[in-house]
Coordinates of C-alpha atoms in Angstrom, one line a residue:
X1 CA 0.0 0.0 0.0
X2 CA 1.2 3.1 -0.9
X3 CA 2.6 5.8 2.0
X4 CA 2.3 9.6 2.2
X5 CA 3.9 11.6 5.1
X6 CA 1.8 14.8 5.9
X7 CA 3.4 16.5 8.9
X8 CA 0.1 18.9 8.6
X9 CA -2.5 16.3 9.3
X10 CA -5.2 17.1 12.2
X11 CA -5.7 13.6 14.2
X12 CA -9.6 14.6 14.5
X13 CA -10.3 16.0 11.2
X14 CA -12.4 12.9 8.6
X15 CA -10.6 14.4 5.4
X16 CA -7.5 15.6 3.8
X17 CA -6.0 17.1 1.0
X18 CA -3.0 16.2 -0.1
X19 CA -0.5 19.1 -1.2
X20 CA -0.2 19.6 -5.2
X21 CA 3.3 17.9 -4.9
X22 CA 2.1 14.4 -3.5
X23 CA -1.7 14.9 -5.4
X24 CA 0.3 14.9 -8.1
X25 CA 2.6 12.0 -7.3
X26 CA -0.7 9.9 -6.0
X27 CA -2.6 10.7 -9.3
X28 CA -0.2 10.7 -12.0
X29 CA 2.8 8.6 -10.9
X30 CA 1.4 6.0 -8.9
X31 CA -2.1 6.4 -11.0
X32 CA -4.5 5.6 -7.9
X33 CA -7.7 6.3 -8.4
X34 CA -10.8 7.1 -6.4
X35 CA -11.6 4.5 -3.9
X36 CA -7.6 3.0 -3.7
X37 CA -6.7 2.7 -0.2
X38 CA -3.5 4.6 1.3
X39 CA -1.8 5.1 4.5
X40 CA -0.6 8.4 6.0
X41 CA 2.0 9.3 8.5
X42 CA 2.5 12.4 10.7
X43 CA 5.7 12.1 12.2
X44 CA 4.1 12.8 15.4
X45 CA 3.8 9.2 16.0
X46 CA 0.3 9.4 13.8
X47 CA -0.6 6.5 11.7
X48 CA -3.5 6.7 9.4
X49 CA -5.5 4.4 7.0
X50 CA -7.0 6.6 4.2
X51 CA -9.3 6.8 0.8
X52 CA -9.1 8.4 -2.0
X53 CA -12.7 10.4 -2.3
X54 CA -11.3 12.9 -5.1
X55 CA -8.5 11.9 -7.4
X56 CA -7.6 15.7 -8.9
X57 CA -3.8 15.8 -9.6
X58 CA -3.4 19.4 -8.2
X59 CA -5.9 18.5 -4.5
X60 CA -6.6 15.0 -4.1
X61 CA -9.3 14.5 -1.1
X62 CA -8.7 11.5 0.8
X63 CA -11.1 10.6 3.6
X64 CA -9.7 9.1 6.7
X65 CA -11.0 5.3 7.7
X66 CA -8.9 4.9 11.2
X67 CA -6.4 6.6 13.0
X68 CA -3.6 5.1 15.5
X69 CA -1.4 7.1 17.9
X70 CA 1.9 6.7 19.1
X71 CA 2.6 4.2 16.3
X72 CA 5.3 2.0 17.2
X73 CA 6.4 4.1 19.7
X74 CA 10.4 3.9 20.6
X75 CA 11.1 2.7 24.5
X76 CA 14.1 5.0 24.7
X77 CA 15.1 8.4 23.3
X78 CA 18.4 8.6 21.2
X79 CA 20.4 11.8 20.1
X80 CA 23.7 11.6 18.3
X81 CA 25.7 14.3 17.6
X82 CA 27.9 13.6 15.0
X83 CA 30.5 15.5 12.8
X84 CA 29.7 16.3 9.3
X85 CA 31.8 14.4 7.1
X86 CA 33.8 15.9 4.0
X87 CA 32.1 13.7 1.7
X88 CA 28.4 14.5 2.7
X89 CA 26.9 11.3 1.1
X90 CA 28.7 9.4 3.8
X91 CA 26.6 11.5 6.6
X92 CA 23.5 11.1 3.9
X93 CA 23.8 7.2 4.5
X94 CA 24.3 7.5 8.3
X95 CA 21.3 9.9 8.3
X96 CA 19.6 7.1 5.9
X97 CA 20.5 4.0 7.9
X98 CA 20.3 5.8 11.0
X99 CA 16.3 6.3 10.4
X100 CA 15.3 2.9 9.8
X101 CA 16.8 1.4 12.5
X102 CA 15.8 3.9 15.0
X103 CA 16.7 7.4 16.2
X104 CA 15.1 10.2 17.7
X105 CA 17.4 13.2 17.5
X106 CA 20.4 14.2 15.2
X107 CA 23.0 17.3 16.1
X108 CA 25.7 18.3 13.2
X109 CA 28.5 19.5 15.1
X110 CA 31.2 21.8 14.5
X111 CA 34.4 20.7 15.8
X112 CA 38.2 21.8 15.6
X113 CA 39.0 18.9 13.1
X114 CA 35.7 19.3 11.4
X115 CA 36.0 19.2 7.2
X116 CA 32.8 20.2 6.4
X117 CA 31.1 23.4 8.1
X118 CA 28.4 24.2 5.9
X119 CA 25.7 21.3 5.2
X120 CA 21.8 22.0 3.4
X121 CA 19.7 20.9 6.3
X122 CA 16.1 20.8 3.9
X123 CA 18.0 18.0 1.7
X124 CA 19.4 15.8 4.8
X125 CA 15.8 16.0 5.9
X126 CA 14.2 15.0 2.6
X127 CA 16.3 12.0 3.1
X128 CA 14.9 11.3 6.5
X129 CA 11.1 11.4 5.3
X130 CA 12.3 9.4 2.9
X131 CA 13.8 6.7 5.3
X132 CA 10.8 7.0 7.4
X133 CA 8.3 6.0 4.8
X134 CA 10.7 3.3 3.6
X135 CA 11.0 2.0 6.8
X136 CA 6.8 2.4 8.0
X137 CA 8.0 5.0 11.3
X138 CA 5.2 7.5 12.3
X139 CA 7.9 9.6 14.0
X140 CA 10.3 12.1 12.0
X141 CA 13.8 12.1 13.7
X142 CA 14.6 15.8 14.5
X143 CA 17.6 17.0 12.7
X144 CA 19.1 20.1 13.8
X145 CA 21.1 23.0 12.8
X146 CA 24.9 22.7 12.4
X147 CA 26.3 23.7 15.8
X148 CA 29.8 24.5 17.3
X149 CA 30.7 21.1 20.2
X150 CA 31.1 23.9 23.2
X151 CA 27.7 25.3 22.4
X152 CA 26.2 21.9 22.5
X153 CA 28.3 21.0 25.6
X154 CA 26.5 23.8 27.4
X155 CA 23.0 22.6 26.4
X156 CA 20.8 20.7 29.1
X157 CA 20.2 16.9 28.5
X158 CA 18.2 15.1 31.1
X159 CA 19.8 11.8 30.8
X160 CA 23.1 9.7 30.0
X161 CA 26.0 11.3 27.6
X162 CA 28.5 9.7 25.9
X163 CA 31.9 10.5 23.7
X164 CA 33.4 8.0 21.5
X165 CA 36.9 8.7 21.0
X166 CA 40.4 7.4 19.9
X167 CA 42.7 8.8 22.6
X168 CA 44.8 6.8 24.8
X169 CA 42.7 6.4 28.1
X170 CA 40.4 3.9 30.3
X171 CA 36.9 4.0 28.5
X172 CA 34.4 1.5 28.8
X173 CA 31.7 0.0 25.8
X174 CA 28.8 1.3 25.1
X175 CA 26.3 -1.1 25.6
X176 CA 28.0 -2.0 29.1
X177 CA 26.9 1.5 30.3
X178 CA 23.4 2.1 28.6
X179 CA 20.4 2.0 31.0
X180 CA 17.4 0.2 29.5
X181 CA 14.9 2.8 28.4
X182 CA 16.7 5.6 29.0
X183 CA 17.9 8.6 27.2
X184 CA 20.9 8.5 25.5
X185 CA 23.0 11.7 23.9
X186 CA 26.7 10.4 22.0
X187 CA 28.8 12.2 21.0
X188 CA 31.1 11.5 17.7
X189 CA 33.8 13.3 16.1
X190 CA 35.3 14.1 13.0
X191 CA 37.6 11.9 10.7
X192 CA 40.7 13.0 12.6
X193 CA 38.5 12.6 15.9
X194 CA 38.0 15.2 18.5
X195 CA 41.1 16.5 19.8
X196 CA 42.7 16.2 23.4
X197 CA 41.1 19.8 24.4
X198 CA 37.2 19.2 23.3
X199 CA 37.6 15.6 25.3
X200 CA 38.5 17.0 28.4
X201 CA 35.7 19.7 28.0
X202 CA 33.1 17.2 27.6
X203 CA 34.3 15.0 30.2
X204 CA 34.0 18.1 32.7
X205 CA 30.2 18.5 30.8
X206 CA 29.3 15.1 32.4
X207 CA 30.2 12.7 29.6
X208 CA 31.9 9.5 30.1
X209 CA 33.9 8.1 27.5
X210 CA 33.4 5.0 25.8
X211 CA 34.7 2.8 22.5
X212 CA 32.8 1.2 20.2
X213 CA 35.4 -1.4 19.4
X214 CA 38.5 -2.3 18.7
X215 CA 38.3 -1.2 14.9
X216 CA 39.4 2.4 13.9
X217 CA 36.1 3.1 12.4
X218 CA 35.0 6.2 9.8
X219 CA 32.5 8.8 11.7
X220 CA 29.9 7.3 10.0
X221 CA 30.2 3.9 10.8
X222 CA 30.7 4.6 14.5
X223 CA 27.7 6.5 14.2
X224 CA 25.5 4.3 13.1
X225 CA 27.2 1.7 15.7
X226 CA 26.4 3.7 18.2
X227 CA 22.8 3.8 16.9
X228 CA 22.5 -0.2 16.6
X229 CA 24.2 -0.9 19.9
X230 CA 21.5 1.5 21.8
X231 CA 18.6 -0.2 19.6
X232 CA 19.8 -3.8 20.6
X233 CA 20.1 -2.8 23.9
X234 CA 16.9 -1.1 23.8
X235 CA 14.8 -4.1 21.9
X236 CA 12.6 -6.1 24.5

């Protein structure tokens, strides 16, 4: 059956119109018809089983059958915050990967060692929504605005933090310091990691540093490691 996210949907409301973009999609790409059956998502955690009443290319009305909330609704919250990398598709897969198997938050960060500074947030999340509906998730990860590490460090975050890192120094795994169904925030650096400096300053921030193996992995793969191990952890 065919998906549509619409982040605009009102729970209570019996219709909707699809925008002109995804009307268009619906009636002249996919060629559904009045009466075809689709499904909707919010990315509120909204599920919704819909019909087509109107099939009009530009404003296709679709009447809603049955609604379900919280939709397969995560048992922990997980935010990484993760370097851009200098070849932005590799951050485009993460942000990909990341999606289907389950995140809740993502943070760009800016760091000393940092490659790439600038990234087009609107296209990184086109390729969440796109995850999303690939992978059937009524919630939209939030990604947000590139930010510098020391503003981040300052920023409140009621639950466990993390920094994966590469310097010499007693750090434990990962998934020997999660707490079922908690919150998580990790931290992960650029492709020449963070340096000495920004550890120590997130060490006195309350995070505790941890390794994700004993392979020298590429920011995007220990992102995404980060993201399984905290899923696994995380699936009963």
């Amino acid at each position: 059956m065919h998906l549509f996210y619409t982040p605009d949907i009102a729970p209570t409301h019996p219709q909707y119109f699809l925008s002109e973009e995804e009307s268009k999609h619906a009636i002249r790409v996919l060629r559904l018809e009045a009466g075809d059956k689709v499904e909707l998502i919010d990315g509120r955690g909204g599920f919704y089983n819909a019909e087509i009443k109107d099939a009009h290319p530009k404003r296709t009305i679709l009447d809603i059958t049955s609604v379900t909330t919280e939709f397969n609704k995560r048992n922990h919250y997980l935010h990484i915050a993760v370097a851009p990398t200098k070849n932005i598709e590799r951050t485009e897969w993460f942000l990909e990967k990341a999606t289907e198997i389950g995140i809740d938050e993502i943070s760009l960060i800016i760091t000393q060692r940092s490659e790439r500074k600038e990234v087009k947030v609107d296209r990184l999340n086109k390729i969440i929504t796109a995850a999303i509906k690939q992978s059937l998730k009524a919630y939209h990860p939030l990604l947000n605005e590139p930010i510098k590490l020391n503003q981040l460090l300052t920023q409140p975050f009621d639950g466990q933090k993390f920094i994966a890192h590469c310097e010499p120094g007693e750090k434990l795994s990962l998934s020997g310091q999660l707490q079922p169904h908690g919150k998580y925030l990790i931290l992960i650096g650029p492709e020449g990691d963070f340096t000495p400096a920004e550890i120590e300053l997130a060490l006195e921030s309350g995070f505790k540093p941890i390794t994700l193996g004993e392979s020298r992995l590429r920011t995007e793969t220990a992102a995404l490691e980060a993201c399984f191990e905290a899923n696994f952890l995380n699936r009963i």
